[in-house]
PDB file of C-alpha atoms in Angstrom:
ATOM      1  CA  GLU A   1     -43.361 -13.056  38.222  1.00  0.00           C
ATOM      2  CA  ALA A   2     -40.490 -11.903  36.742  1.00  0.00           C
ATOM      3  CA  GLU A   3     -38.746 -10.945  33.319  1.00  0.00           C
ATOM      4  CA  VAL A   4     -35.550 -12.448  34.207  1.00  0.00           C
ATOM      5  CA  LEU A   5     -34.249 -15.248  36.364  1.00  0.00           C
ATOM      6  CA  TYR A   6     -31.007 -14.820  37.820  1.00  0.00           C
ATOM      7  CA  PHE A   7     -29.087 -17.758  39.149  1.00  0.00           C
ATOM      8  CA  ALA A   8     -25.861 -17.276  40.889  1.00  0.00           C
ATOM      9  CA  GLY A   9     -24.796 -21.022  41.474  1.00  0.00           C
ATOM     10  CA  CYS A  10     -22.799 -22.729  44.145  1.00  0.00           C
ATOM     11  CA  MET A  11     -19.722 -21.145  43.153  1.00  0.00           C
ATOM     12  CA  GLY A  12     -21.533 -17.848  42.812  1.00  0.00           C
ATOM     13  CA  HIS A  13     -22.685 -17.986  46.725  1.00  0.00           C
ATOM     14  CA  LEU A  14     -18.908 -18.595  47.608  1.00  0.00           C
ATOM     15  CA  THR A  15     -17.684 -15.346  45.614  1.00  0.00           C
ATOM     16  CA  PRO A  16     -20.334 -13.029  47.172  1.00  0.00           C
ATOM     17  CA  ALA A  17     -18.934  -9.918  45.169  1.00  0.00           C
ATOM     18  CA  VAL A  18     -20.107 -11.464  41.987  1.00  0.00           C
ATOM     19  CA  LYS A  19     -23.681 -11.811  42.857  1.00  0.00           C
ATOM     20  CA  ARG A  20     -23.838  -8.609  44.536  1.00  0.00           C
ATOM     21  CA  SER A  21     -22.530  -7.021  41.238  1.00  0.00           C
ATOM     22  CA  MET A  22     -25.203  -8.697  39.463  1.00  0.00           C
ATOM     23  CA  GLN A  23     -27.883  -7.345  41.620  1.00  0.00           C
ATOM     24  CA  LEU A  24     -26.728  -3.815  41.343  1.00  0.00           C
ATOM     25  CA  LEU A  25     -26.271  -4.173  37.344  1.00  0.00           C
ATOM     26  CA  LEU A  26     -29.928  -5.508  36.833  1.00  0.00           C
ATOM     27  CA  GLU A  27     -31.432  -3.189  39.126  1.00  0.00           C
ATOM     28  CA  ASP A  28     -29.501  -0.272  37.614  1.00  0.00           C
ATOM     29  CA  ALA A  29     -30.883  -1.506  34.167  1.00  0.00           C
ATOM     30  CA  GLY A  30     -34.308  -1.501  35.445  1.00  0.00           C
ATOM     31  CA  ILE A  31     -34.602  -5.194  34.722  1.00  0.00           C
ATOM     32  CA  ARG A  32     -37.714  -6.911  36.469  1.00  0.00           C
ATOM     33  CA  TYR A  33     -35.951  -9.978  37.853  1.00  0.00           C
ATOM     34  CA  ARG A  34     -36.022 -12.749  40.360  1.00  0.00           C
ATOM     35  CA  PHE A  35     -32.917 -14.127  42.164  1.00  0.00           C
ATOM     36  CA  ILE A  36     -33.973 -17.747  41.968  1.00  0.00           C
ATOM     37  CA  ASP A  37     -31.383 -19.166  44.289  1.00  0.00           C
ATOM     38  CA  GLU A  38     -31.081 -16.260  46.601  1.00  0.00           C
ATOM     39  CA  ASP A  39     -31.100 -18.426  49.838  1.00  0.00           C
ATOM     40  CA  GLY A  40     -28.454 -20.964  48.149  1.00  0.00           C
ATOM     41  CA  SER A  41     -30.821 -23.903  48.133  1.00  0.00           C
ATOM     42  CA  ILE A  42     -30.854 -24.872  44.322  1.00  0.00           C
ATOM     43  CA  CYS A  43     -28.167 -26.518  42.461  1.00  0.00           C
ATOM     44  CA  CYS A  44     -28.018 -27.349  38.738  1.00  0.00           C
ATOM     45  CA  GLY A  45     -27.273 -30.895  39.178  1.00  0.00           C
ATOM     46  CA  ARG A  46     -23.891 -31.183  37.534  1.00  0.00           C
ATOM     47  CA  PRO A  47     -22.118 -32.158  41.031  1.00  0.00           C
ATOM     48  CA  LEU A  48     -24.747 -35.048  41.355  1.00  0.00           C
ATOM     49  CA  MET A  49     -24.169 -36.549  37.567  1.00  0.00           C
ATOM     50  CA  LEU A  50     -20.435 -36.171  38.249  1.00  0.00           C
ATOM     51  CA  ALA A  51     -20.740 -38.379  41.539  1.00  0.00           C
ATOM     52  CA  GLY A  52     -22.763 -40.822  39.350  1.00  0.00           C
ATOM     53  CA  GLU A  53     -26.281 -40.148  40.914  1.00  0.00           C
ATOM     54  CA  VAL A  54     -27.961 -39.845  37.480  1.00  0.00           C
ATOM     55  CA  GLU A  55     -31.368 -40.552  39.099  1.00  0.00           C
ATOM     56  CA  SER A  56     -31.005 -37.999  41.840  1.00  0.00           C
ATOM     57  CA  ALA A  57     -29.841 -35.537  39.245  1.00  0.00           C
ATOM     58  CA  ARG A  58     -32.876 -36.186  37.015  1.00  0.00           C
ATOM     59  CA  ARG A  59     -35.344 -35.540  39.981  1.00  0.00           C
ATOM     60  CA  LEU A  60     -33.417 -32.419  40.973  1.00  0.00           C
ATOM     61  CA  MET A  61     -33.578 -31.102  37.153  1.00  0.00           C
ATOM     62  CA  GLU A  62     -37.497 -31.808  37.097  1.00  0.00           C
ATOM     63  CA  LYS A  63     -37.944 -29.896  40.075  1.00  0.00           C
ATOM     64  CA  ASN A  64     -36.059 -26.909  39.001  1.00  0.00           C
ATOM     65  CA  VAL A  65     -37.814 -26.979  35.597  1.00  0.00           C
ATOM     66  CA  ALA A  66     -41.059 -26.560  37.282  1.00  0.00           C
ATOM     67  CA  LEU A  67     -39.919 -23.985  39.517  1.00  0.00           C
ATOM     68  CA  PHE A  68     -38.450 -21.962  36.484  1.00  0.00           C
ATOM     69  CA  LYS A  69     -41.537 -22.331  34.731  1.00  0.00           C
ATOM     70  CA  ALA A  70     -43.895 -21.190  37.252  1.00  0.00           C
ATOM     71  CA  THR A  71     -41.891 -17.711  37.295  1.00  0.00           C
ATOM     72  CA  GLY A  72     -43.491 -16.938  33.786  1.00  0.00           C
ATOM     73  CA  ALA A  73     -39.787 -15.496  33.148  1.00  0.00           C
ATOM     74  CA  ARG A  74     -38.430 -15.355  29.544  1.00  0.00           C
ATOM     75  CA  VAL A  75     -34.755 -15.295  30.358  1.00  0.00           C
ATOM     76  CA  LEU A  76     -32.462 -17.401  32.743  1.00  0.00           C
ATOM     77  CA  VAL A  77     -29.005 -15.546  33.328  1.00  0.00           C
ATOM     78  CA  THR A  78     -26.320 -17.426  35.187  1.00  0.00           C
ATOM     79  CA  SER A  79     -23.010 -16.322  36.389  1.00  0.00           C
ATOM     80  CA  CYS A  80     -21.516 -19.969  36.442  1.00  0.00           C
ATOM     81  CA  PRO A  81     -20.328 -21.147  32.975  1.00  0.00           C
ATOM     82  CA  ILE A  82     -20.714 -24.541  34.383  1.00  0.00           C
ATOM     83  CA  CYS A  83     -24.462 -24.055  35.313  1.00  0.00           C
ATOM     84  CA  TYR A  84     -24.824 -22.121  31.793  1.00  0.00           C
ATOM     85  CA  LYS A  85     -23.717 -25.142  29.957  1.00  0.00           C
ATOM     86  CA  VAL A  86     -26.102 -27.825  31.961  1.00  0.00           C
ATOM     87  CA  PHE A  87     -29.061 -25.466  31.674  1.00  0.00           C
ATOM     88  CA  ARG A  88     -28.464 -25.224  27.929  1.00  0.00           C
ATOM     89  CA  GLU A  89     -27.755 -28.768  27.029  1.00  0.00           C
ATOM     90  CA  ASP A  90     -29.291 -30.870  29.769  1.00  0.00           C
ATOM     91  CA  TYR A  91     -32.602 -29.007  30.705  1.00  0.00           C
ATOM     92  CA  PRO A  92     -35.444 -29.046  28.507  1.00  0.00           C
ATOM     93  CA  LEU A  93     -36.090 -25.339  29.240  1.00  0.00           C
ATOM     94  CA  THR A  94     -38.095 -23.254  26.628  1.00  0.00           C
ATOM     95  CA  MET A  95     -36.797 -19.852  27.966  1.00  0.00           C
ATOM     96  CA  GLU A  96     -33.660 -18.498  26.804  1.00  0.00           C
ATOM     97  CA  VAL A  97     -30.510 -19.211  28.656  1.00  0.00           C
ATOM     98  CA  MET A  98     -27.836 -16.741  28.796  1.00  0.00           C
ATOM     99  CA  HIS A  99     -24.483 -16.346  30.758  1.00  0.00           C
ATOM    100  CA  HIS A 100     -24.188 -13.128  32.378  1.00  0.00           C
ATOM    101  CA  THR A 101     -21.502 -11.758  30.149  1.00  0.00           C
ATOM    102  CA  ALA A 102     -23.927 -12.106  26.870  1.00  0.00           C
ATOM    103  CA  PHE A 103     -26.896 -10.553  28.809  1.00  0.00           C
ATOM    104  CA  LEU A 104     -24.879  -7.702  30.294  1.00  0.00           C
ATOM    105  CA  ASN A 105     -23.480  -7.028  26.887  1.00  0.00           C
ATOM    106  CA  GLN A 106     -27.021  -6.725  25.681  1.00  0.00           C
ATOM    107  CA  LEU A 107     -28.040  -4.309  28.236  1.00  0.00           C
ATOM    108  CA  VAL A 108     -24.880  -2.294  27.386  1.00  0.00           C
ATOM    109  CA  LYS A 109     -25.637  -2.277  23.746  1.00  0.00           C
ATOM    110  CA  GLU A 110     -29.322  -1.199  24.595  1.00  0.00           C
ATOM    111  CA  GLY A 111     -28.148   1.542  26.257  1.00  0.00           C
ATOM    112  CA  ARG A 112     -29.905   0.153  29.584  1.00  0.00           C
ATOM    113  CA  LEU A 113     -26.706   0.267  31.240  1.00  0.00           C
ATOM    114  CA  ARG A 114     -24.653   3.496  31.036  1.00  0.00           C
ATOM    115  CA  ILE A 115     -21.003   3.019  31.500  1.00  0.00           C
ATOM    116  CA  GLU A 116     -17.755   4.961  31.402  1.00  0.00           C
ATOM    117  CA  LYS A 117     -14.660   4.046  29.852  1.00  0.00           C
ATOM    118  CA  SER A 118     -11.442   3.530  31.778  1.00  0.00           C
ATOM    119  CA  ALA A 119      -7.762   3.972  31.142  1.00  0.00           C
ATOM    120  CA  GLU A 120      -6.930   0.837  32.818  1.00  0.00           C
ATOM    121  CA  LYS A 121      -5.445  -2.265  30.854  1.00  0.00           C
ATOM    122  CA  LEU A 122      -7.268  -5.468  31.593  1.00  0.00           C
ATOM    123  CA  VAL A 123      -6.609  -8.893  30.347  1.00  0.00           C
ATOM    124  CA  TYR A 124      -9.368 -11.439  29.848  1.00  0.00           C
ATOM    125  CA  HIS A 125      -9.263 -15.168  31.036  1.00  0.00           C
ATOM    126  CA  ASP A 126     -11.498 -17.625  28.930  1.00  0.00           C
ATOM    127  CA  PRO A 127     -13.024 -19.815  31.353  1.00  0.00           C
ATOM    128  CA  CYS A 128     -12.904 -23.468  30.139  1.00  0.00           C
ATOM    129  CA  ASP A 129     -16.795 -24.189  30.146  1.00  0.00           C
ATOM    130  CA  LEU A 130     -17.643 -20.881  28.704  1.00  0.00           C
ATOM    131  CA  GLY A 131     -15.111 -20.553  26.145  1.00  0.00           C
ATOM    132  CA  ARG A 132     -14.018 -24.210  24.854  1.00  0.00           C
ATOM    133  CA  GLY A 133     -17.297 -25.905  26.394  1.00  0.00           C
ATOM    134  CA  SER A 134     -19.869 -23.120  24.934  1.00  0.00           C
ATOM    135  CA  GLY A 135     -18.103 -20.863  22.437  1.00  0.00           C
ATOM    136  CA  GLU A 136     -18.594 -17.633  23.953  1.00  0.00           C
ATOM    137  CA  TYR A 137     -15.682 -15.360  23.351  1.00  0.00           C
ATOM    138  CA  ARG A 138     -17.247 -12.319  21.582  1.00  0.00           C
ATOM    139  CA  ALA A 139     -19.328 -11.025  24.492  1.00  0.00           C
ATOM    140  CA  PRO A 140     -16.859 -10.634  27.380  1.00  0.00           C
ATOM    141  CA  ARG A 141     -14.643  -9.137  25.042  1.00  0.00           C
ATOM    142  CA  GLU A 142     -16.809  -6.572  23.380  1.00  0.00           C
ATOM    143  CA  LEU A 143     -17.988  -5.460  27.191  1.00  0.00           C
ATOM    144  CA  LEU A 144     -14.070  -4.762  28.049  1.00  0.00           C
ATOM    145  CA  ALA A 145     -13.151  -3.123  25.118  1.00  0.00           C
ATOM    146  CA  ALA A 146     -16.014  -0.802  25.883  1.00  0.00           C
ATOM    147  CA  THR A 147     -15.061  -0.423  29.369  1.00  0.00           C
ATOM    148  CA  GLY A 148     -11.141  -0.221  29.246  1.00  0.00           C
ATOM    149  CA  GLU A 149      -8.109  -1.164  27.141  1.00  0.00           C
ATOM    150  CA  LEU A 150      -8.305  -5.238  26.578  1.00  0.00           C
ATOM    151  CA  LEU A 151      -4.811  -6.667  26.266  1.00  0.00           C
ATOM    152  CA  GLU A 152      -4.763 -10.310  24.846  1.00  0.00           C
ATOM    153  CA  PRO A 153      -2.563 -12.844  26.537  1.00  0.00           C
ATOM    154  CA  HIS A 154      -0.479 -15.153  24.443  1.00  0.00           C
ATOM    155  CA  TYR A 155      -2.858 -18.253  25.044  1.00  0.00           C
ATOM    156  CA  THR A 156      -6.586 -17.180  24.607  1.00  0.00           C
ATOM    157  CA  GLU A 157     -10.100 -18.180  23.457  1.00  0.00           C
ATOM    158  CA  ARG A 158      -9.985 -21.871  22.604  1.00  0.00           C
ATOM    159  CA  TYR A 159      -6.045 -22.270  23.489  1.00  0.00           C
ATOM    160  CA  SER A 160      -6.863 -20.424  27.067  1.00  0.00           C
ATOM    161  CA  LEU A 161      -5.371 -22.080  30.019  1.00  0.00           C
ATOM    162  CA  CYS A 162      -7.109 -23.683  32.923  1.00  0.00           C
ATOM    163  CA  CYS A 163      -7.117 -21.982  36.211  1.00  0.00           C
ATOM    164  CA  GLY A 164      -6.413 -25.131  38.002  1.00  0.00           C
ATOM    165  CA  GLY A 165      -9.474 -25.304  40.058  1.00  0.00           C
ATOM    166  CA  ALA A 166     -11.614 -27.467  37.740  1.00  0.00           C
ATOM    167  CA  LEU A 167     -13.967 -29.609  40.040  1.00  0.00           C
ATOM    168  CA  GLY A 168     -14.406 -32.225  37.592  1.00  0.00           C
ATOM    169  CA  ASN A 169     -10.528 -33.899  37.996  1.00  0.00           C
ATOM    170  CA  PHE A 170     -10.423 -35.748  41.378  1.00  0.00           C
ATOM    171  CA  GLN A 171      -6.992 -37.052  40.531  1.00  0.00           C
ATOM    172  CA  LEU A 172      -5.333 -33.693  40.748  1.00  0.00           C
ATOM    173  CA  ASN A 173      -3.386 -33.137  44.088  1.00  0.00           C
ATOM    174  CA  TYR A 174      -2.934 -29.467  45.478  1.00  0.00           C
ATOM    175  CA  ASP A 175       0.419 -29.197  44.252  1.00  0.00           C
ATOM    176  CA  THR A 176      -0.276 -29.909  40.827  1.00  0.00           C
ATOM    177  CA  ARG A 177      -3.436 -27.783  40.935  1.00  0.00           C
ATOM    178  CA  GLU A 178      -1.103 -24.709  42.241  1.00  0.00           C
ATOM    179  CA  LYS A 179       1.385 -25.261  39.088  1.00  0.00           C
ATOM    180  CA  ILE A 180      -1.441 -25.156  36.682  1.00  0.00           C
ATOM    181  CA  THR A 181      -2.717 -21.876  38.264  1.00  0.00           C
ATOM    182  CA  ASN A 182       0.896 -20.031  38.406  1.00  0.00           C
ATOM    183  CA  ASP A 183       1.487 -21.196  34.745  1.00  0.00           C
ATOM    184  CA  ALA A 184      -1.758 -19.597  33.835  1.00  0.00           C
ATOM    185  CA  LEU A 185      -1.002 -16.539  35.846  1.00  0.00           C
ATOM    186  CA  ARG A 186       2.323 -16.231  34.277  1.00  0.00           C
ATOM    187  CA  VAL A 187       0.968 -15.965  30.748  1.00  0.00           C
ATOM    188  CA  LEU A 188      -2.318 -13.930  31.827  1.00  0.00           C
ATOM    189  CA  LEU A 189      -0.118 -11.130  33.587  1.00  0.00           C
ATOM    190  CA  ALA A 190       2.810 -11.178  31.055  1.00  0.00           C
ATOM    191  CA  PRO A 191       1.069  -7.946  29.256  1.00  0.00           C
ATOM    192  CA  ARG A 192       1.297  -6.246  32.528  1.00  0.00           C
ATOM    193  CA  PRO A 193      -2.422  -5.512  33.012  1.00  0.00           C
ATOM    194  CA  ASP A 194      -3.888  -3.417  35.678  1.00  0.00           C
ATOM    195  CA  LYS A 195      -6.460  -5.900  36.240  1.00  0.00           C
ATOM    196  CA  LEU A 196      -7.050  -9.946  35.589  1.00  0.00           C
ATOM    197  CA  ILE A 197     -10.700 -10.176  34.353  1.00  0.00           C
ATOM    198  CA  THR A 198     -12.749 -13.583  34.153  1.00  0.00           C
ATOM    199  CA  ALA A 199     -16.102 -14.956  33.760  1.00  0.00           C
ATOM    200  CA  CYS A 200     -16.523 -17.697  36.385  1.00  0.00           C
ATOM    201  CA  PRO A 201     -16.594 -17.547  40.283  1.00  0.00           C
ATOM    202  CA  LEU A 202     -14.430 -20.581  40.195  1.00  0.00           C
ATOM    203  CA  CYS A 203     -11.585 -18.929  38.102  1.00  0.00           C
ATOM    204  CA  LYS A 204     -11.788 -15.820  40.179  1.00  0.00           C
ATOM    205  CA  LYS A 205     -11.655 -17.629  43.376  1.00  0.00           C
ATOM    206  CA  THR A 206      -8.539 -19.932  42.299  1.00  0.00           C
ATOM    207  CA  PHE A 207      -6.583 -16.906  40.593  1.00  0.00           C
ATOM    208  CA  ALA A 208      -7.219 -14.558  43.488  1.00  0.00           C
ATOM    209  CA  LYS A 209      -5.234 -16.723  45.895  1.00  0.00           C
ATOM    210  CA  SER A 210      -1.882 -16.318  43.761  1.00  0.00           C
ATOM    211  CA  SER A 211      -2.148 -13.372  41.375  1.00  0.00           C
ATOM    212  CA  THR A 212       0.099 -10.412  41.818  1.00  0.00           C
ATOM    213  CA  ALA A 213      -2.892  -8.020  39.858  1.00  0.00           C
ATOM    214  CA  PRO A 214      -6.466  -7.544  41.159  1.00  0.00           C
ATOM    215  CA  VAL A 215      -8.894 -10.466  39.864  1.00  0.00           C
ATOM    216  CA  LEU A 216     -12.412  -9.450  39.360  1.00  0.00           C
ATOM    217  CA  ASP A 217     -15.382 -11.123  37.794  1.00  0.00           C
ATOM    218  CA  ILE A 218     -16.599  -8.947  34.681  1.00  0.00           C
ATOM    219  CA  ALA A 219     -19.858  -8.293  36.405  1.00  0.00           C
ATOM    220  CA  GLU A 220     -17.719  -6.757  39.251  1.00  0.00           C
ATOM    221  CA  TRP A 221     -15.590  -4.896  36.707  1.00  0.00           C
ATOM    222  CA  LEU A 222     -18.831  -3.762  34.964  1.00  0.00           C
ATOM    223  CA  ALA A 223     -20.341  -2.293  38.122  1.00  0.00           C
ATOM    224  CA  SER A 224     -17.422  -0.191  38.980  1.00  0.00           C
ATOM    225  CA  SER A 225     -17.846   1.219  35.393  1.00  0.00           C
ATOM    226  CA  LEU A 226     -21.164   2.593  35.896  1.00  0.00           C
ATOM    227  CA  THR A 227     -21.708   6.185  35.041  1.00  0.00           C
ATOM    228  CA  ARG A 228     -22.475   7.594  38.508  1.00  0.00           C
ATOM    229  CA  GLN A 229     -25.599   9.908  38.569  1.00  0.00           C
ATOM    230  CA  GLU A 230     -25.163  13.281  40.421  1.00  0.00           C
TER     231      GLU A 230
END
């Protein structure tokens, strides 16, 4: 049994610092949680749907729903915007589904996470599936404004630029993807931030290969902002 289910997702497991940061934050806040895909064996089903394996995806989703319900949890928290969108729109779940930006913002407001404000300048990148796809713009900005100096790039919120790593487009070759990434980075780094913050493991992994500024997931940044107890 658990109060909260944490789901890292496939890309969360490919960016281990994100899932480690989430575990640290959940434990620091005293959350009774279960890391439901800790061994990496569970998928949300999106890749199967993209591949046209609709029936296989349906069976997988039914299995996941039964697994989630059996825990008795009331909230499902995921670090991947794609998983977040799939769980909200394609699953018949009665539990609340939250992206980790909204859940962490809630914990900070409730005083369950104590954070220190830094003088560092931060630029936030809106991931496609979290921003345009799911309309979540407020929570990450509130978190970053509470932990540092938030700078806005020229293209932001629903006009945010794709990182270039989107998995759903099979027609883009490597050179084209690299150009998309570099164009986005030019805009994001124009305000000269100390750090580039995103809220998608895939965006983090894509930007980190070419960015001249450190790239962090918002969970990593928040974990580094925790008030240290003597």
